[in-house]
MMTF fields as JSON, N, C-alpha, C and O atoms, coordinates in Angstrom:
{
  "mmtfVersion": "1.0.0",
  "mmtfProducer": "UNKNOWN",
  "numBonds": 563,
  "numAtoms": 564,
  "numGroups": 141,
  "numChains": 1,
  "numModels": 1,
  "chainsPerModel": [1],
  "groupsPerChain": [141],
  "chainIdList": ["A"],
  "bondAtomList": [4, 2, 8, 6, 12, 10, 16, 14, 20, 18, 24, 22, 28, 26, 32, 30, 36, 34, 40, 38, 44, 42, 48, 46, 52, 50, 56, 54, 60, 58, 64, 62, 68, 66, 72, 70, 76, 74, 80, 78, 84, 82, 88, 86, 92, 90, 96, 94, 100, 98, 104, 102, 108, 106, 112, 110, 116, 114, 120, 118, 124, 122, 128, 126, 132, 130, 136, 134, 140, 138, 144, 142, 148, 146, 152, 150, 156, 154, 160, 158, 164, 162, 168, 166, 172, 170, 176, 174, 180, 178, 184, 182, 188, 186, 192, 190, 196, 194, 200, 198, 204, 202, 208, 206, 212, 210, 216, 214, 220, 218, 224, 222, 228, 226, 232, 230, 236, 234, 240, 238, 244, 242, 248, 246, 252, 250, 256, 254, 260, 258, 264, 262, 268, 266, 272, 270, 276, 274, 280, 278, 284, 282, 288, 286, 292, 290, 296, 294, 300, 298, 304, 302, 308, 306, 312, 310, 316, 314, 320, 318, 324, 322, 328, 326, 332, 330, 336, 334, 340, 338, 344, 342, 348, 346, 352, 350, 356, 354, 360, 358, 364, 362, 368, 366, 372, 370, 376, 374, 380, 378, 384, 382, 388, 386, 392, 390, 396, 394, 400, 398, 404, 402, 408, 406, 412, 410, 416, 414, 420, 418, 424, 422, 428, 426, 432, 430, 436, 434, 440, 438, 444, 442, 448, 446, 452, 450, 456, 454, 460, 458, 464, 462, 468, 466, 472, 470, 476, 474, 480, 478, 484, 482, 488, 486, 492, 490, 496, 494, 500, 498, 504, 502, 508, 506, 512, 510, 516, 514, 520, 518, 524, 522, 528, 526, 532, 530, 536, 534, 540, 538, 544, 542, 548, 546, 552, 550, 556, 554, 560, 558],
  "bondOrderList": [1, 1, 1, 1, 1, 1, 1, 1, 1, 1, 1, 1, 1, 1, 1, 1, 1, 1, 1, 1, 1, 1, 1, 1, 1, 1, 1, 1, 1, 1, 1, 1, 1, 1, 1, 1, 1, 1, 1, 1, 1, 1, 1, 1, 1, 1, 1, 1, 1, 1, 1, 1, 1, 1, 1, 1, 1, 1, 1, 1, 1, 1, 1, 1, 1, 1, 1, 1, 1, 1, 1, 1, 1, 1, 1, 1, 1, 1, 1, 1, 1, 1, 1, 1, 1, 1, 1, 1, 1, 1, 1, 1, 1, 1, 1, 1, 1, 1, 1, 1, 1, 1, 1, 1, 1, 1, 1, 1, 1, 1, 1, 1, 1, 1, 1, 1, 1, 1, 1, 1, 1, 1, 1, 1, 1, 1, 1, 1, 1, 1, 1, 1, 1, 1, 1, 1, 1, 1, 1, 1],
  "groupList": [{"groupName": "UNK", "atomNameList": ["N", "CA", "C", "O"], "elementList": ["N", "C", "C", "O"], "formalChargeList": [0, 0, 0, 0], "bondAtomList": [1, 0, 2, 1, 3, 2], "bondOrderList": [1, 1, 2], "singleLetterCode": "X", "chemCompType": "L-PEPTIDE LINKING"}],
  "groupTypeList": [0, 0, 0, 0, 0, 0, 0, 0, 0, 0, 0, 0, 0, 0, 0, 0, 0, 0, 0, 0, 0, 0, 0, 0, 0, 0, 0, 0, 0, 0, 0, 0, 0, 0, 0, 0, 0, 0, 0, 0, 0, 0, 0, 0, 0, 0, 0, 0, 0, 0, 0, 0, 0, 0, 0, 0, 0, 0, 0, 0, 0, 0, 0, 0, 0, 0, 0, 0, 0, 0, 0, 0, 0, 0, 0, 0, 0, 0, 0, 0, 0, 0, 0, 0, 0, 0, 0, 0, 0, 0, 0, 0, 0, 0, 0, 0, 0, 0, 0, 0, 0, 0, 0, 0, 0, 0, 0, 0, 0, 0, 0, 0, 0, 0, 0, 0, 0, 0, 0, 0, 0, 0, 0, 0, 0, 0, 0, 0, 0, 0, 0, 0, 0, 0, 0, 0, 0, 0, 0, 0, 0],
  "groupIdList": [1, 2, 3, 4, 5, 6, 7, 8, 9, 10, 11, 12, 13, 14, 15, 16, 17, 18, 19, 20, 21, 22, 23, 24, 25, 26, 27, 28, 29, 30, 31, 32, 33, 34, 35, 36, 37, 38, 39, 40, 41, 42, 43, 44, 45, 46, 47, 48, 49, 50, 51, 52, 53, 54, 55, 56, 57, 58, 59, 60, 61, 62, 63, 64, 65, 66, 67, 68, 69, 70, 71, 72, 73, 74, 75, 76, 77, 78, 79, 80, 81, 82, 83, 84, 85, 86, 87, 88, 89, 90, 91, 92, 93, 94, 95, 96, 97, 98, 99, 100, 101, 102, 103, 104, 105, 106, 107, 108, 109, 110, 111, 112, 113, 114, 115, 116, 117, 118, 119, 120, 121, 122, 123, 124, 125, 126, 127, 128, 129, 130, 131, 132, 133, 134, 135, 136, 137, 138, 139, 140, 141],
  "secStructList": [7, 7, 7, 7, 1, 7, 7, 7, 7, 7, 7, 7, 7, 7, 7, 7, 6, 6, 7, 7, 2, 2, 2, 2, 2, 2, 2, 2, 2, 2, 2, 2, 7, 7, 6, 6, 7, 7, 7, 7, 7, 7, 1, 1, 7, 7, 7, 7, 7, 7, 7, 7, 7, 7, 6, 6, 1, 2, 2, 2, 2, 2, 2, 2, 2, 2, 2, 2, 2, 2, 7, 6, 6, 1, 7, 7, 7, 7, 7, 7, 7, 7, 1, 7, 7, 4, 4, 4, 4, 4, 6, 6, 6, 7, 1, 7, 7, 7, 7, 7, 7, 7, 7, 7, 7, 7, 2, 2, 2, 2, 6, 6, 6, 6, 1, 6, 6, 7, 7, 7, 7, 2, 2, 2, 2, 2, 2, 2, 2, 2, 2, 2, 2, 2, 2, 2, 2, 2, 2, 6, 7],
  "xCoordList": [-86.821, -87.877, -88.247, -89.383, -87.278, -87.543, -86.799, -85.625, -87.492, -86.849, -86.012, -86.424, -84.854, -84.02, -84.705, -85.435, -84.457, -85.046, -84.235, -84.739, -82.973, -82.087, -81.15, -80.657, -80.913, -79.949, -79.08, -79.554, -77.8, -76.862, -76.118, -75.878, -75.764, -74.944, -73.938, -74.256, -72.741, -71.711, -71.365, -71.024, -71.461, -71.187, -70.042, -70.099, -69.008, -67.854, -68.033, -68.056, -68.16, -68.336, -67.057, -66.39, -66.71, -65.667, -66.428, -67.011, -66.42, -67.234, -66.514, -65.354, -67.208, -66.603, -66.617, -67.451, -65.694, -65.706, -67.068, -67.701, -67.494, -68.805, -69.883, -70.952, -69.616, -70.542, -69.911, -68.741, -70.688, -70.158, -70.916, -71.822, -70.55, -71.173, -72.682, -73.427, -73.138, -74.578, -75.326, -76.419, -74.749, -75.441, -75.473, -76.446, -74.41, -74.393, -75.425, -76.171, -75.468, -76.454, -77.883, -78.72, -78.154, -79.489, -79.824, -80.96, -78.84, -79.064, -79.41, -80.341, -78.672, -78.939, -80.346, -81.096, -80.691, -82.022, -83.13, -84.187, -82.905, -83.887, -84.019, -85.129, -82.891, -82.909, -83.544, -84.354, -83.179, -83.72, -85.193, -86.005, -85.537, -86.924, -87.724, -88.806, -87.163, -87.822, -87.504, -86.345, -88.53, -88.289, -87.856, -87.533, -87.843, -87.32, -85.798, -85.17, -85.207, -83.765, -83.124, -83.569, -82.074, -81.316, -79.943, -79.345, -79.473, -78.177, -77.244, -77.575, -76.076, -75.09, -73.714, -73.407, -72.88, -71.478, -70.744, -70.942, -69.909, -69.135, -67.671, -67.336, -66.825, -65.411, -64.672, -65.243, -63.413, -62.551, -62.478, -61.914, -63.02, -62.854, -64.076, -64.396, -64.75, -65.881, -65.456, -65.555, -64.982, -64.563, -64.989, -65.155, -65.156, -65.547, -64.348, -63.204, -64.601, -63.476, -62.726, -63.271, -61.482, -60.673, -61.247, -61.942, -60.939, -61.318, -60.552, -59.458, -61.118, -60.458, -59.406, -59.688, -58.194, -57.094, -57.056, -57.135, -56.938, -56.867, -55.545, -54.491, -55.613, -54.388, -53.607, -52.473, -54.207, -53.512, -52.839, -52.168, -53.011, -52.407, -50.898, -50.389, -50.201, -48.747, -48.363, -47.355, -49.169, -48.867, -48.966, -48.105, -50.019, -50.146, -48.988, -48.393, -48.677, -47.592, -46.251, -45.431, -46.022, -44.787, -44.687, -43.642, -45.768, -45.759, -45.63, -44.875, -46.348, -46.272, -44.847, -44.341, -44.212, -42.83, -41.905, -41.063, -42.068, -41.223, -41.44, -40.488, -42.682, -42.993, -42.273, -41.633, -42.379, -41.79, -40.259, -39.638, -39.66, -38.198, -37.713, -36.644, -38.498, -38.091, -38.639, -37.99, -39.82, -40.477, -40.805, -41.979, -39.809, -40.062, -40.926, -41.428, -41.103, -41.887, -43.356, -44.086, -43.81, -45.207, -45.924, -45.293, -47.231, -48.048, -48.563, -49.249, -48.238, -48.689, -50.041, -50.118, -51.089, -52.447, -53.23, -52.93, -54.226, -55.014, -55.888, -56.216, -56.249, -57.136, -57.629, -57.324, -58.384, -58.877, -57.889, -57.367, -57.639, -56.804, -57.78, -58.394, -57.932, -59.018, -58.657, -59.516, -57.412, -57.005, -57.253, -57.37, -57.332, -57.41, -56.017, -55.03, -55.926, -54.622, -54.79, -55.897, -53.684, -53.709, -53.964, -54.127, -54.001, -54.236, -55.579, -55.77, -56.493, -57.802, -57.693, -58.607, -56.572, -56.376, -55.875, -55.798, -55.537, -54.954, -55.891, -55.486, -57.114, -58.064, -58.35, -58.672, -58.237, -58.506, -57.312, -57.46, -56.134, -54.94, -54.314, -53.33, -54.867, -54.3, -55.417, -56.354, -55.297, -56.287, -56.044, -56.975, -54.807, -54.448, -53.749, -52.602, -54.439, -53.864, -53.767, -54.773, -52.537, -52.29, -51.816, -50.949, -52.386, -52.009, -51.37, -51.944, -50.183, -49.453, -48.513, -47.845, -48.454, -47.417, -46.556, -47.063, -45.257, -44.334, -43.84, -42.641, -44.759, -44.392, -44.934, -46.027, -44.158, -44.624, -44.951, -44.054, -46.214, -46.63, -47.212, -48.074, -46.738, -47.348, -48.514, -48.785, -49.183, -50.384, -50.079, -50.854, -48.959, -48.598, -48.34, -48.779, -47.621, -47.331, -48.599, -48.749, -49.499, -50.779, -51.551, -52.218, -51.458, -52.221, -51.675, -52.342, -50.464, -49.909, -50.29, -50.043, -50.888, -51.23, -52.186, -53.214, -51.829, -52.558, -52.634, -53.498, -51.743, -51.731, -50.626, -49.901, -50.517, -49.529, -48.112, -47.227, -47.891, -46.545, -46.417, -45.789, -47.02, -46.973, -45.529, -44.815, -45.116, -43.745, -43.586, -44.437, -42.474, -42.059, -40.753, -39.975, -40.516, -39.22, -38.174, -38.512, -36.934, -35.839, -35.835, -35.6, -36.096, -36.139, -37.242, -37.012, -38.435, -39.536, -39.184, -39.47, -38.574, -38.186, -37.186, -37.301, -36.209, -35.221, -35.848, -35.5, -36.775, -37.449, -38.307, -38.402, -38.924, -39.734, -38.849, -39.21, -37.696, -36.758, -36.312, -36.261, -35.991, -35.572, -36.679, -36.398, -37.935, -39.048, -39.172, -39.243, -39.198, -39.377, -38.191, -38.369, -36.993, -35.819, -36.004, -35.75, -36.444, -36.643, -37.75, -37.628, -38.817, -39.927, -39.44, -39.746, -38.686, -38.159, -37.201, -37.242, -36.355, -35.413, -36.158, -35.789, -37.207, -38.0, -38.736, -38.953, -39.114, -39.845, -38.943, -39.402, -37.677, -36.756, -36.135, -35.379, -36.433, -35.867, -36.91, -36.609],
  "yCoordList": [15.811, 14.972, 15.361, 15.161, 15.922, 16.35, 15.418, 15.108, 14.984, 14.146, 15.023, 16.131, 14.54, 15.342, 15.514, 14.635, 16.649, 16.945, 16.341, 16.179, 16.011, 15.517, 14.459, 14.604, 13.422, 12.398, 12.079, 12.086, 11.799, 11.461, 10.187, 9.904, 9.438, 8.235, 8.169, 8.492, 7.754, 7.538, 6.056, 5.497, 5.432, 4.005, 3.829, 4.328, 3.118, 2.859, 1.488, 0.476, 1.455, 0.191, -0.18, 0.686, -1.452, -2.004, -2.763, -3.813, -2.229, -2.783, -3.971, -3.866, -5.085, -6.299, -6.263, -5.586, -6.992, -7.077, -7.552, -8.428, -6.962, -7.297, -6.324, -6.264, -5.568, -4.534, -3.172, -3.091, -2.106, -0.76, 0.205, -0.2, 1.462, 2.462, 2.475, 2.576, 2.374, 2.435, 1.232, 1.391, 0.031, -1.148, -1.123, -1.561, -0.61, -0.495, 0.529, 0.294, 1.653, 2.695, 2.15, 2.379, 1.435, 0.855, -0.132, -0.176, -0.923, -1.882, -1.148, -1.538, -0.099, 0.671, 1.255, 1.174, 1.842, 2.452, 1.409, 1.699, 0.21, -0.873, -1.328, -1.524, -1.493, -1.956, -0.91, -1.246, 0.361, 1.436, 1.652, 1.801, 1.671, 1.77, 2.867, 2.624, 4.063, 5.198, 6.445, 6.852, 7.06, 8.218, 9.468, 10.487, 9.405, 10.518, 10.457, 11.407, 9.33, 9.13, 9.343, 8.775, 10.168, 10.358, 9.705, 9.716, 9.144, 8.457, 9.235, 9.481, 9.624, 10.372, 9.763, 9.226, 9.848, 9.465, 10.675, 11.807, 10.421, 11.505, 11.097, 9.914, 12.073, 11.802, 11.549, 11.632, 11.244, 11.063, 9.616, 9.348, 8.689, 7.272, 6.691, 5.518, 7.475, 6.892, 6.521, 7.31, 5.293, 4.776, 3.316, 2.604, 2.907, 1.526, 0.601, 1.049, -0.68, -1.612, -1.755, -1.515, -2.145, -2.397, -3.558, -4.42, -3.557, -4.708, -5.947, -5.832, -7.097, -8.349, -8.648, -8.606, -8.949, -9.252, -10.76, -11.546, -11.144, -12.565, -13.155, -12.535, -14.344, -15.041, -15.514, -15.977, -15.4, -15.734, -14.52, -14.65, -13.333, -12.127, -12.134, -12.712, -11.484, -11.368, -10.653, -10.985, -9.672, -8.898, -9.764, -9.692, -10.58, -11.467, -12.458, -12.693, -13.031, -14.012, -13.387, -14.042, -12.126, -11.431, -11.233, -11.49, -10.78, -10.588, -11.939, -12.064, -12.932, -14.272, -14.823, -15.379, -14.674, -15.133, -14.421, -15.055, -13.11, -12.329, -12.749, -12.842, -13.0, -13.468, -14.787, -14.952, -15.717, -17.044, -16.99, -17.816, -16.026, -15.894, -15.364, -15.745, -14.494, -13.88, -14.647, -14.721, -15.21, -15.94, -17.357, -17.672, -18.215, -19.535, -20.456, -21.467, -20.122, -20.975, -20.572, -21.105, -19.637, -19.215, -19.649, -20.016, -19.603, -19.865, -18.519, -17.809, -18.174, -16.911, -17.146, -17.757, -16.666, -16.883, -15.578, -14.745, -15.394, -14.158, -14.103, -15.127, -12.898, -12.681, -11.254, -10.491, -10.893, -9.521, -8.683, -9.125, -7.493, -6.524, -5.559, -4.742, -5.643, -4.925, -3.504, -2.77, -3.108, -1.76, -0.793, -1.201, 0.472, 1.502, 1.746, 1.629, 2.08, 2.383, 3.42, 3.666, 4.017, 5.004, 4.368, 5.078, 3.051, 2.381, 2.779, 2.646, 3.254, 3.645, 4.776, 4.986, 5.504, 6.594, 6.105, 6.893, 4.833, 4.313, 3.42, 2.874, 3.254, 2.386, 2.79, 1.94, 4.086, 4.551, 4.376, 4.48, 4.113, 4.006, 2.614, 2.371, 1.702, 0.355, -0.679, -0.535, -1.715, -2.795, -3.76, -4.42, -3.85, -4.811, -4.102, -3.673, -3.987, -3.376, -4.463, -5.025, -4.743, -5.761, -5.076, -4.203, -5.474, -4.902, -6.006, -7.079, -5.721, -6.713, -5.995, -5.039, -6.445, -5.916, -7.065, -8.037, -6.957, -8.065, -8.118, -8.014, -8.278, -8.349, -9.634, -10.083, -10.216, -11.372, -10.837, -10.561, -10.701, -10.111, -11.18, -11.955, -11.221, -12.121, -11.395, -10.234, -12.063, -11.5, -10.177, -9.226, -10.12, -8.896, -7.74, -6.614, -8.032, -6.985, -6.518, -5.331, -7.438, -7.059, -6.086, -5.182, -6.271, -5.417, -3.993, -3.107, -3.754, -2.393, -1.552, -0.346, -2.173, -1.427, -0.289, -0.498, 0.906, 2.15, 2.469, 3.235, 1.89, 2.141, 3.109, 3.623, 3.341, 4.276, 3.809, 4.63, 2.503, 1.961, 1.165, 0.106, 1.689, 0.988, 0.934, 1.936, -0.245, -0.394, -1.724, -2.609, -1.839, -3.095, -3.509, -2.663, -4.794, -5.252, -4.947, -4.767, -4.89, -4.668, -5.78, -5.525, -7.019, -8.157, -7.966, -8.194, -7.549, -7.3, -6.195, -6.302, -5.154, -4.031, -4.501, -4.146, -5.297, -5.834, -6.731, -6.652, -7.588, -8.475, -7.678, -8.037, -6.609, -5.769, -5.129, -5.104, -4.616, -4.033, -5.098, -4.85, -6.277, -7.391, -7.729, -7.941, -7.783, -8.105, -7.061, -7.417, -5.781, -4.748, -4.706, -4.455, -4.948, -5.039, -6.179, -6.009, -7.329, -8.502, -8.241, -8.627, -7.599, -7.287, -6.371, -6.602, -5.339, -4.419, -5.155, -4.972, -5.973, -6.767, -7.68, -7.773, -8.351, -9.228, -8.448, -8.959, -7.233, -6.403, -5.985, -5.828, -5.81, -5.33, -6.451, -6.178, -7.699, -8.833, -9.506, -10.473],
  "zCoordList": [-72.9, -73.433, -74.858, -75.29, -75.588, -76.955, -77.915, -77.712, -78.946, -79.952, -80.879, -81.223, -81.279, -82.183, -83.54, -83.999, -84.162, -85.466, -86.612, -87.724, -86.328, -87.361, -86.783, -85.665, -87.53, -87.129, -88.334, -89.47, -88.079, -89.151, -88.778, -87.605, -89.795, -89.593, -90.735, -91.879, -90.411, -91.428, -91.402, -90.359, -92.573, -92.685, -93.675, -94.799, -93.252, -94.102, -94.733, -94.034, -96.04, -96.762, -97.487, -98.053, -97.476, -98.338, -99.402, -99.135, -100.603, -101.684, -102.321, -102.72, -102.41, -102.956, -104.487, -105.089, -105.11, -106.568, -107.078, -106.487, -108.168, -108.735, -108.292, -108.899, -107.25, -106.791, -107.078, -107.451, -106.904, -107.101, -106.198, -105.47, -106.247, -105.372, -105.561, -104.587, -106.798, -107.07, -106.489, -105.946, -106.598, -106.067, -104.536, -103.922, -103.932, -102.465, -102.02, -101.069, -102.7, -102.371, -102.504, -101.631, -103.591, -103.797, -102.686, -102.215, -102.268, -101.176, -99.88, -99.175, -99.57, -98.348, -98.393, -97.421, -99.529, -99.661, -99.533, -98.972, -100.041, -99.925, -98.478, -97.982, -97.804, -96.417, -95.507, -94.643, -95.698, -94.85, -95.156, -94.243, -96.429, -96.88, -96.161, -95.626, -96.169, -95.506, -96.315, -96.395, -96.921, -97.778, -97.003, -97.614, -95.689, -94.89, -94.763, -94.296, -95.185, -95.072, -96.442, -97.44, -96.479, -97.71, -97.551, -96.475, -98.643, -98.644, -99.564, -100.724, -99.047, -99.816, -99.625, -98.56, -100.666, -100.525, -99.943, -100.384, -98.963, -98.348, -98.24, -98.305, -98.077, -97.86, -99.157, -100.245, -99.026, -100.184, -100.647, -101.708, -99.9, -100.211, -100.929, -100.737, -101.736, -102.447, -103.867, -104.807, -103.974, -105.273, -105.398, -104.408, -106.63, -106.895, -106.713, -106.788, -106.476, -106.336, -107.658, -108.736, -107.543, -108.744, -109.527, -108.988, -110.813, -111.639, -111.161, -110.609, -111.371, -111.024, -112.085, -113.283, -111.634, -112.544, -112.776, -111.832, -114.018, -114.364, -113.892, -114.032, -113.34, -112.942, -114.169, -114.044, -115.343, -116.591, -117.226, -118.25, -116.625, -117.2, -116.991, -116.031, -117.904, -117.778, -116.485, -115.862, -116.084, -114.883, -113.623, -112.746, -113.539, -112.386, -112.352, -111.3, -113.498, -113.559, -113.162, -112.519, -113.541, -113.18, -111.663, -111.065, -111.058, -109.602, -108.9, -107.936, -109.367, -108.776, -108.855, -107.88, -109.993, -110.165, -109.171, -108.535, -109.045, -108.131, -106.682, -105.907, -106.322, -104.964, -104.698, -103.66, -105.632, -105.44, -105.366, -104.696, -106.05, -106.013, -104.66, -104.185, -104.053, -102.781, -101.583, -100.54, -101.729, -100.648, -101.125, -101.32, -101.317, -101.913, -101.051, -101.542, -99.79, -98.895, -98.81, -97.975, -99.662, -99.619, -100.889, -101.88, -100.847, -102.025, -102.515, -101.781, -103.734, -104.315, -104.978, -106.043, -104.354, -104.855, -104.747, -103.892, -105.607, -105.546, -104.298, -103.699, -103.928, -102.784, -102.795, -103.712, -101.788, -101.67, -100.88, -99.857, -101.348, -100.637, -99.98, -100.665, -98.668, -98.006, -97.594, -97.105, -97.781, -97.4, -98.551, -99.707, -98.225, -99.254, -99.813, -99.087, -101.083, -101.671, -102.771, -103.25, -103.157, -104.238, -105.599, -106.591, -105.657, -106.935, -107.539, -108.748, -106.739, -107.269, -108.293, -109.092, -108.268, -109.22, -110.577, -111.519, -110.696, -111.919, -112.712, -113.739, -112.277, -112.961, -114.397, -115.228, -114.699, -116.06, -116.995, -118.213, -116.439, -117.283, -117.264, -117.963, -116.477, -116.402, -116.308, -115.523, -117.118, -117.08, -115.929, -115.467, -115.463, -114.422, -113.264, -113.387, -112.162, -110.966, -109.901, -109.468, -109.494, -108.479, -107.209, -107.25, -106.092, -104.8, -103.971, -103.783, -103.485, -102.718, -101.773, -102.165, -100.541, -99.65, -99.172, -98.613, -99.39, -99.125, -97.685, -97.426, -96.766, -95.351, -94.759, -95.104, -93.868, -93.096, -91.701, -90.905, -91.426, -90.156, -89.244, -89.658, -87.996, -87.021, -86.361, -86.67, -85.476, -84.84, -84.131, -84.229, -83.422, -82.699, -83.669, -83.437, -84.76, -85.741, -86.456, -86.744, -86.738, -87.357, -86.477, -86.98, -85.166, -84.25, -84.181, -83.646, -84.718, -84.669, -85.886, -85.902, -86.904, -88.12, -87.769, -87.125, -88.201, -87.936, -86.442, -86.015, -85.655, -84.217, -83.839, -84.691, -82.547, -82.007, -82.313, -82.558, -82.301, -82.461, -83.768, -83.8, -84.846, -86.126, -86.626, -86.606, -87.073, -87.544, -88.27, -88.183, -88.986, -89.595, -88.947, -88.505, -88.892, -88.407, -89.479, -90.649, -89.084, -90.03, -91.071, -92.252, -90.638, -91.563, -92.612, -93.799, -92.177, -93.111, -94.094, -95.286, -93.601, -94.456, -95.512, -96.685, -95.091, -96.018, -97.067, -98.245, -96.645, -97.604, -98.591, -99.764, -98.119, -99.008, -100.077, -101.254, -99.666, -100.631, -101.628, -102.833, -101.12, -101.986, -102.981, -104.16, -102.528, -103.422, -104.532, -105.709, -104.171, -105.198, -106.159, -107.351, -105.652, -106.526, -107.526, -108.718, -107.045, -107.912, -108.917, -110.079, -108.497, -109.407, -110.529, -111.699, -110.175, -111.203, -112.127, -113.344, -111.562, -112.352, -113.335, -114.506, -112.85, -113.719, -114.803, -115.902, -114.498, -115.459, -116.62, -117.752, -116.328, -117.354, -118.173, -119.106, -117.849, -118.609, -119.455, -120.154]
}
């Protein structure tokens, strides 16, 4: 029948473009509105979202061209990449960071991501190699 003296919570946020660690922290503090609660960033994944890349940039056009050459039946359009990636380490050295994974995943394959039986089909693996080969080829021409 004793109340705990201390409570902790860990909340994993995916910060949307236009926001940053400070705005998320301020939002949490406003919502919680209790001076007994402290908010701290923890872990290795505390980074701001990447800058938005213009669809008019040469880099976007290069990736879009490569996508269309390897996957002619898809529409290459911008979107949010919701996974964590090492690209966060390159924000200071590159103005345009594009995140793309060249896999066609069905519902069953999507459910294996980060699971016990995570894998790609041989066809997906081959298409990924083909895409990166084409991207490098396009970059050098």
